[in-house]
Short mmCIF file of C-alpha atoms and ligand atoms in Angstrom, two decimals:
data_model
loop_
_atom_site.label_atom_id
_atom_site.label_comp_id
_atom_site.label_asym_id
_atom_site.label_seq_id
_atom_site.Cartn_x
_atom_site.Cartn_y
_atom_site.Cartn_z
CA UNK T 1 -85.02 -38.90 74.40
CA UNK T 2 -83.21 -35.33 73.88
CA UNK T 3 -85.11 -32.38 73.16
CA UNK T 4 -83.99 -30.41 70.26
CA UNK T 5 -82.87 -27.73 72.25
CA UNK T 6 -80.16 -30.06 73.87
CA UNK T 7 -79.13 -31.37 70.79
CA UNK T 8 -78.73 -28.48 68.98
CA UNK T 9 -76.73 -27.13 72.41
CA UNK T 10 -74.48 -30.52 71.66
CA UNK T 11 -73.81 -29.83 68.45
CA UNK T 12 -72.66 -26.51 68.64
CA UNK T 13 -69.43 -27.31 70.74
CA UNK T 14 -68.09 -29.30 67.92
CA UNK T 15 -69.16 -27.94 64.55
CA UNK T 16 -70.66 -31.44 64.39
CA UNK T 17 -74.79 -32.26 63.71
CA UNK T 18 -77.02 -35.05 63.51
CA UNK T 19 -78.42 -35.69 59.99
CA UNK T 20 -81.78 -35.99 61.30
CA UNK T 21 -81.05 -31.78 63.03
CA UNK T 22 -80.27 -30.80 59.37
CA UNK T 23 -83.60 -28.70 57.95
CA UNK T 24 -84.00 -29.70 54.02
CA UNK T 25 -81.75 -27.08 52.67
CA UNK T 26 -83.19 -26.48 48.74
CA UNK T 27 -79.92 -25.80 46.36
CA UNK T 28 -80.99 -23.70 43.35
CA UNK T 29 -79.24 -21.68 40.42
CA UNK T 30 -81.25 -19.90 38.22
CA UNK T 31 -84.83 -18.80 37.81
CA UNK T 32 -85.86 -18.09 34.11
CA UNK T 33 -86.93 -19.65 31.15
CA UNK T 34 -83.99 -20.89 28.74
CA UNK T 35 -84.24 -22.46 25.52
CA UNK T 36 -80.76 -24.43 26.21
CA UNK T 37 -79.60 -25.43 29.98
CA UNK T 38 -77.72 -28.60 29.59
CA UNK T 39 -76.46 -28.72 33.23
CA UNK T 40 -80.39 -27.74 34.38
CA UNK T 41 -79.51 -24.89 36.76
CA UNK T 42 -82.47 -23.22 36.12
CA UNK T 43 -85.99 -23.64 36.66
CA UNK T 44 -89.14 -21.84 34.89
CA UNK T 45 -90.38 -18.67 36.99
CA UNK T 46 -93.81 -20.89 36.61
CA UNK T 47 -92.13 -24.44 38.12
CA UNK T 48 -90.62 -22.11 40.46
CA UNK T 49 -93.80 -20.53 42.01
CA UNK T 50 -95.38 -23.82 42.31
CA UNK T 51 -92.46 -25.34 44.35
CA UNK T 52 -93.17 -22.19 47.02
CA UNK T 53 -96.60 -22.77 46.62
CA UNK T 54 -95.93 -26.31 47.76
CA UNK T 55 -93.87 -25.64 51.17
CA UNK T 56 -96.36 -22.59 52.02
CA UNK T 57 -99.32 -25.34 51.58
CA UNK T 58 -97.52 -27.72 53.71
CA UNK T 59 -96.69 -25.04 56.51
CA UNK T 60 -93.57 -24.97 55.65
CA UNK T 61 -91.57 -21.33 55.65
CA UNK T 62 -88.85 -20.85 53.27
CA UNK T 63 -85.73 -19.17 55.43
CA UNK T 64 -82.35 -17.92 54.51
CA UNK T 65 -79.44 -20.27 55.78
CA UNK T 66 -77.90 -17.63 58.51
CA UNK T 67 -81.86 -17.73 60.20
CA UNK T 68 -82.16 -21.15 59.59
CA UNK T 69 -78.88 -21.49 61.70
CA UNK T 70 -79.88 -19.25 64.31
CA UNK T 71 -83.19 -21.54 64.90
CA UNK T 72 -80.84 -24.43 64.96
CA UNK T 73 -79.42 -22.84 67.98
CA UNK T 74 -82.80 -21.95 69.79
CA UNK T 75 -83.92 -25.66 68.92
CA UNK T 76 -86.88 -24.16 66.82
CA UNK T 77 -86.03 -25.11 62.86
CA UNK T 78 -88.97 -27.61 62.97
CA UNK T 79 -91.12 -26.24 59.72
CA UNK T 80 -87.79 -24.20 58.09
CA UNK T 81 -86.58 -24.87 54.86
CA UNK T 82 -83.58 -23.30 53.15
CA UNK T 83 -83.50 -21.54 50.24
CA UNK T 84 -80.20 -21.26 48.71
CA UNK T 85 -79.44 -19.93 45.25
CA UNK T 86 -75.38 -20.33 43.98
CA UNK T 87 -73.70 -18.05 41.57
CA UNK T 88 -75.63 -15.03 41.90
CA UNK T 89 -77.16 -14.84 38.51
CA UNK T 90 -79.33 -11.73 37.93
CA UNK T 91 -82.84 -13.30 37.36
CA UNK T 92 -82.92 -14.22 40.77
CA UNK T 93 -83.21 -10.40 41.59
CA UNK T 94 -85.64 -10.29 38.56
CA UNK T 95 -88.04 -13.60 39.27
CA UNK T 96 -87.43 -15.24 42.48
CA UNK T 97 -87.55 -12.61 44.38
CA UNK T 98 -90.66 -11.12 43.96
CA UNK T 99 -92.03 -15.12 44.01
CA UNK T 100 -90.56 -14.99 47.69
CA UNK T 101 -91.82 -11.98 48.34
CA UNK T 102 -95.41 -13.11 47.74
CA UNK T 103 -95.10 -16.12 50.18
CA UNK T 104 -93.08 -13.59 52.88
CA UNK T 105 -89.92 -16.17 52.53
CA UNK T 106 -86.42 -15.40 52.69
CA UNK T 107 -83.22 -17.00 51.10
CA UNK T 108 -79.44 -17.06 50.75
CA UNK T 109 -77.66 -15.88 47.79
CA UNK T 110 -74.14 -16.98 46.95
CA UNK T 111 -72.13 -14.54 45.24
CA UNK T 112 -68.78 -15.17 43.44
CA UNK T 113 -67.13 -11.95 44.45
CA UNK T 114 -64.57 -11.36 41.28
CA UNK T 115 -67.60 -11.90 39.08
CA UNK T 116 -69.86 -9.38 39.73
CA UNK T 117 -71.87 -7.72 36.36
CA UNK T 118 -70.50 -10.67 34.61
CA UNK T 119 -71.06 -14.07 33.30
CA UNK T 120 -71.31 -18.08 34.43
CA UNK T 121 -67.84 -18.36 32.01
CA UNK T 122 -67.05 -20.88 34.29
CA UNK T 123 -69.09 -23.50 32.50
CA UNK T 124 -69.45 -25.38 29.35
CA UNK T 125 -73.01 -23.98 27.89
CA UNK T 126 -75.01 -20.97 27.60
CA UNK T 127 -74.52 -17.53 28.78
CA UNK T 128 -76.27 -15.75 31.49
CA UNK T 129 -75.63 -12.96 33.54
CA UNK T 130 -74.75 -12.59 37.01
CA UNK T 131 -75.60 -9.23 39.35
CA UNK T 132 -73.94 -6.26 39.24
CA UNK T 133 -72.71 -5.14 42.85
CA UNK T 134 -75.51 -2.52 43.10
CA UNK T 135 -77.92 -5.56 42.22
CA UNK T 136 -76.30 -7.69 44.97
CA UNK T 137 -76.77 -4.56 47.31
CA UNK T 138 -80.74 -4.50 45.86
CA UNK T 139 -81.08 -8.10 46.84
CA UNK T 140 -79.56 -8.04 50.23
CA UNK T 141 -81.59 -4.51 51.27
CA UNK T 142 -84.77 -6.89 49.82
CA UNK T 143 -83.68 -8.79 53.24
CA UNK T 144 -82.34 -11.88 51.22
CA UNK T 145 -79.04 -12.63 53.03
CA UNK T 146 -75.63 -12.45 50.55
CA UNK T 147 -73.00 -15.28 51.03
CA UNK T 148 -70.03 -16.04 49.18
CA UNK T 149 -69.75 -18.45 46.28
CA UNK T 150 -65.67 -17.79 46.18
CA UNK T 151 -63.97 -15.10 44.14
CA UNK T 152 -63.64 -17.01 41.27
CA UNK T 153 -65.94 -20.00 40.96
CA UNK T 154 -62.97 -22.63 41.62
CA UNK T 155 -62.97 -26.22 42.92
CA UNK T 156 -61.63 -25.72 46.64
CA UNK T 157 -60.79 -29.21 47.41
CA UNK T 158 -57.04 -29.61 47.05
CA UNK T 159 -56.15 -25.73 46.63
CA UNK T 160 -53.06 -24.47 47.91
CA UNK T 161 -53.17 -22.29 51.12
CA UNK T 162 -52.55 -19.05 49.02
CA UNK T 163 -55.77 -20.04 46.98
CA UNK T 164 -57.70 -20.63 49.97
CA UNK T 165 -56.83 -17.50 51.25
CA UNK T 166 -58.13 -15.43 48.42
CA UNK T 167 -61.12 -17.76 47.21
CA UNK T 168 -62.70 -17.84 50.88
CA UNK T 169 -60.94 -15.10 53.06
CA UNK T 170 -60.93 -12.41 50.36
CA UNK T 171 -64.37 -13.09 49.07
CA UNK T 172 -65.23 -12.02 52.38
CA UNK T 173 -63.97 -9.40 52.79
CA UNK T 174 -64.57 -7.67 49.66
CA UNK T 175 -68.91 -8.42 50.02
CA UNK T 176 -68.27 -7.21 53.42
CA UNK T 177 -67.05 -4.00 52.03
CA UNK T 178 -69.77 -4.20 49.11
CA UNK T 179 -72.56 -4.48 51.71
CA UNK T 180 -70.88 -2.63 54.71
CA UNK T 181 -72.15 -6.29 56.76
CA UNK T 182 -70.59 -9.09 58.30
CA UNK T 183 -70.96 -11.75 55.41
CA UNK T 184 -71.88 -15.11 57.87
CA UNK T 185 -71.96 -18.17 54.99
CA UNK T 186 -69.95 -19.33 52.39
CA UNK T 187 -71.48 -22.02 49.77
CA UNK T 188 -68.41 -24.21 48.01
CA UNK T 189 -67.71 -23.95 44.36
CA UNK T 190 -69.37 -27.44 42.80
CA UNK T 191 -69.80 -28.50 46.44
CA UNK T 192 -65.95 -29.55 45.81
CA UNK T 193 -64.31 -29.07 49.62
CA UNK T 194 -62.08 -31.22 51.85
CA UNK T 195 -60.87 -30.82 55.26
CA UNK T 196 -58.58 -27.79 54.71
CA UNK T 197 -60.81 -25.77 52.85
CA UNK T 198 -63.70 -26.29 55.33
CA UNK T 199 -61.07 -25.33 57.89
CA UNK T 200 -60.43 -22.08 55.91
CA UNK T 201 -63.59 -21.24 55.96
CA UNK T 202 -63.97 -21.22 59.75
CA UNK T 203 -60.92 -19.41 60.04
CA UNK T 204 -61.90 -16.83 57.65
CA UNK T 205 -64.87 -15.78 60.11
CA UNK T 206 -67.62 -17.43 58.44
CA UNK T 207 -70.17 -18.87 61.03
CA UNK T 208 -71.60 -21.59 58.13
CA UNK T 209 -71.05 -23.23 54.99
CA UNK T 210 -73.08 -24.79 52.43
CA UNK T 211 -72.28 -28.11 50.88
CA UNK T 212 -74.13 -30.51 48.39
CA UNK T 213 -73.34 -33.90 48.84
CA UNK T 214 -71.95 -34.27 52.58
CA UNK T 215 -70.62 -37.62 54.17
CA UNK T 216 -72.48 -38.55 57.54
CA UNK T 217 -68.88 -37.28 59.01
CA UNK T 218 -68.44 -34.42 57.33
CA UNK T 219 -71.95 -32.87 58.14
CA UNK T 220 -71.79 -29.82 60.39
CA UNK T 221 -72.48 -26.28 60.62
CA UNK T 222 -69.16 -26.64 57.67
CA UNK T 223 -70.15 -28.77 55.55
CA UNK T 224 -74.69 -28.58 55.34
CA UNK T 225 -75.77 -30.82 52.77
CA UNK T 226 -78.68 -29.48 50.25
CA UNK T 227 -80.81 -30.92 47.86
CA UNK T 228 -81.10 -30.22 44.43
CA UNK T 229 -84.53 -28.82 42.90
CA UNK T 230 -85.07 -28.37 39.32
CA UNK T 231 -87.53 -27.99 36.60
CA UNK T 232 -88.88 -31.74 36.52
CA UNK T 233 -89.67 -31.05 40.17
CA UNK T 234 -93.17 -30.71 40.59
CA UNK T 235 -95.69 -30.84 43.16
CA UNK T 236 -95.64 -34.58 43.18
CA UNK T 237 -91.96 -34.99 42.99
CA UNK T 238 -91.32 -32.41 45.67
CA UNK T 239 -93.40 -34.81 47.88
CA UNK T 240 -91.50 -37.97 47.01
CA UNK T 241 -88.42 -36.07 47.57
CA UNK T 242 -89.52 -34.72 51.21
CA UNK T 243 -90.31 -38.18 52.02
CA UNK T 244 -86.83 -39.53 50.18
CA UNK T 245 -85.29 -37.15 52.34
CA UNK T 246 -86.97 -38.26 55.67
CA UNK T 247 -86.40 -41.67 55.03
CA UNK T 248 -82.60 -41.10 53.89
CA UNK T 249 -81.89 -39.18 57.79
CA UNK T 250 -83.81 -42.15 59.48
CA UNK T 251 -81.76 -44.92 57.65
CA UNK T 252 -78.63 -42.52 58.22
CA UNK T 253 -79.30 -41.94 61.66
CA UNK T 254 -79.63 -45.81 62.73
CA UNK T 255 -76.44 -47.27 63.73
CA UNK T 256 -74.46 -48.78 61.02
CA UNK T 257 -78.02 -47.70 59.17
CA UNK T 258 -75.92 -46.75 55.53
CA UNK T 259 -73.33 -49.40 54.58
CA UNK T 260 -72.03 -49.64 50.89
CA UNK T 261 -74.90 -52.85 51.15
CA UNK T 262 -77.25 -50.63 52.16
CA UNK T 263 -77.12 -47.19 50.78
CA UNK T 264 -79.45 -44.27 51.66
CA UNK T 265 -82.77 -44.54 49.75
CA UNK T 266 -82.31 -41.33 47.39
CA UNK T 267 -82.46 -42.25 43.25
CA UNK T 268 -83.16 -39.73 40.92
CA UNK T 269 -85.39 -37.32 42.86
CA UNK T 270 -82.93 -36.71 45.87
CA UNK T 271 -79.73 -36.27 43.22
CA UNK T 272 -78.32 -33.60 41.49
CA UNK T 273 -77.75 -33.93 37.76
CA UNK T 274 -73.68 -33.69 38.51
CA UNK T 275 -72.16 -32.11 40.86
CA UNK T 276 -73.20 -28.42 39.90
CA UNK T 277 -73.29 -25.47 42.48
ZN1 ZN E 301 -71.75 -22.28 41.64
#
């Protein structure tokens, strides 16, 4: 039996990790109260304050994902859960922050770099606004740590070097320059990412990236898999999912344990409407 500390020392020389050393890693969008959200990226500022209500309960501590890696390293993530919200939209400046606030947790924002002050135009459906740079500045100086979400919001998998170069490099550097910080995590675009693009991303300097779905080889400190939380999430679901998710890394982490006859328990509470980030 290996203590975490000398798995998480394994790990680290290859980029590579164990399903069952990956922390639940929470994927959310929005925080607000629509009338229309037919992708469901957002969830009420109410659903949202009993979900943190739920992990403080529990013990658990809501982290941001650069923290969360840095306990990975020291073998201490037991209790950490990441908070991750993708696109950058401006209510989570507005009404998930302060719900942090009041539990002490932190959390990553992603923030699509060519976007800034302006709008999810990306998808089919309704409008909402995304943070201006001195809100993105607001947010980070509130200690929540910025990523980048890409310039643009594309699909990575299958882009051509140039694209790669100014979707994950770029994005870097230009929320580098916004913040005057090292920017350590990138989140992909619709969790869309293949071999090259995670590749980019290590070469463009970032020590993590954030995935949704990731295959058993794919996970690593490139590729972290997160689950999606939404408005039908309540405190009973959020249970059923924790224990979904426990029972998904101890099926994954037998040998031969997920087969195509014997797929990872997960259903509707561990899956994401579509593949949305
Ligand atoms: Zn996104």
């Amino acid at each position: 039996m290996t203590t975490g500390t000398a798995r998480a020392a394994r790990w680290l020389e290859d980029g590579q990790l164990k399903l069952r050393d990956t922390p639940m890693i929470f994927m959310y969008h929005g925080v607000a109260d629509v009338d229309e959200d037919p992708n469901q990226l957002c969830v009420s500022p109410a659903r949202f304050a009993e979900q943190m209500a739920w992990l403080a309960r529990r013990g658990l501590r809501g982290v941001g994902i650069a923290e969360l890696v840095d306990a990975m390293r020291a073998g201490r993530q037991r209790g950490l859960v990441g908070l991750t919200f993708d696109d950058g939209y401006a209510n989570v400046l507005e009404t998930a922050l302060p719900a942090l606030r009041q539990h002490g947790f932190g959390a990553t924002a992603y923030i699509i770099s060519d976007r800034l002050g302006g709008t999810n135009e990306w998808d089919e459906g309704p409008v909402w606004q995304l943070m201006t740079g001195g809100q993105v500045r607001e947010l980070a100086a509130a200690g929540i740590e910025i990523g980048s979400h890409a310039a643009t919001h594309m699909r990575l998998a299958g882009a051509s070097p140039a694209q790669l170069t100014a979707e994950i490099s770029e994005s870097r550097t230009s929320l580098g320059a916004l913040l005057g910080t090292g920017i350590r995590g990138f989140a992909f675009p619709y969790g869309s990412m293949d071999a090259a693009s995670r590749q980019a991303v290590r070469d463009a300097g970032y020590e993590y990236a954030c995935a949704v779905e990731a295959s058993t080889a794919e996970i690593g400190l490139m590729a972290l898999p997160r689950l999606y939380v939404g408005e039908q999430d309540d405190a009973r679901r959020m249970t059923v999912k924790r224990l979904l998710y426990r029972g998904r890394i101890a099926t994954r982490s037998r040998p031969g344990g997920q087969t195509p006859d014997n797929p990872p328990p997960g259903g509707s509470a561990g899956q994401a409407p579509r593949a949305t980030s």
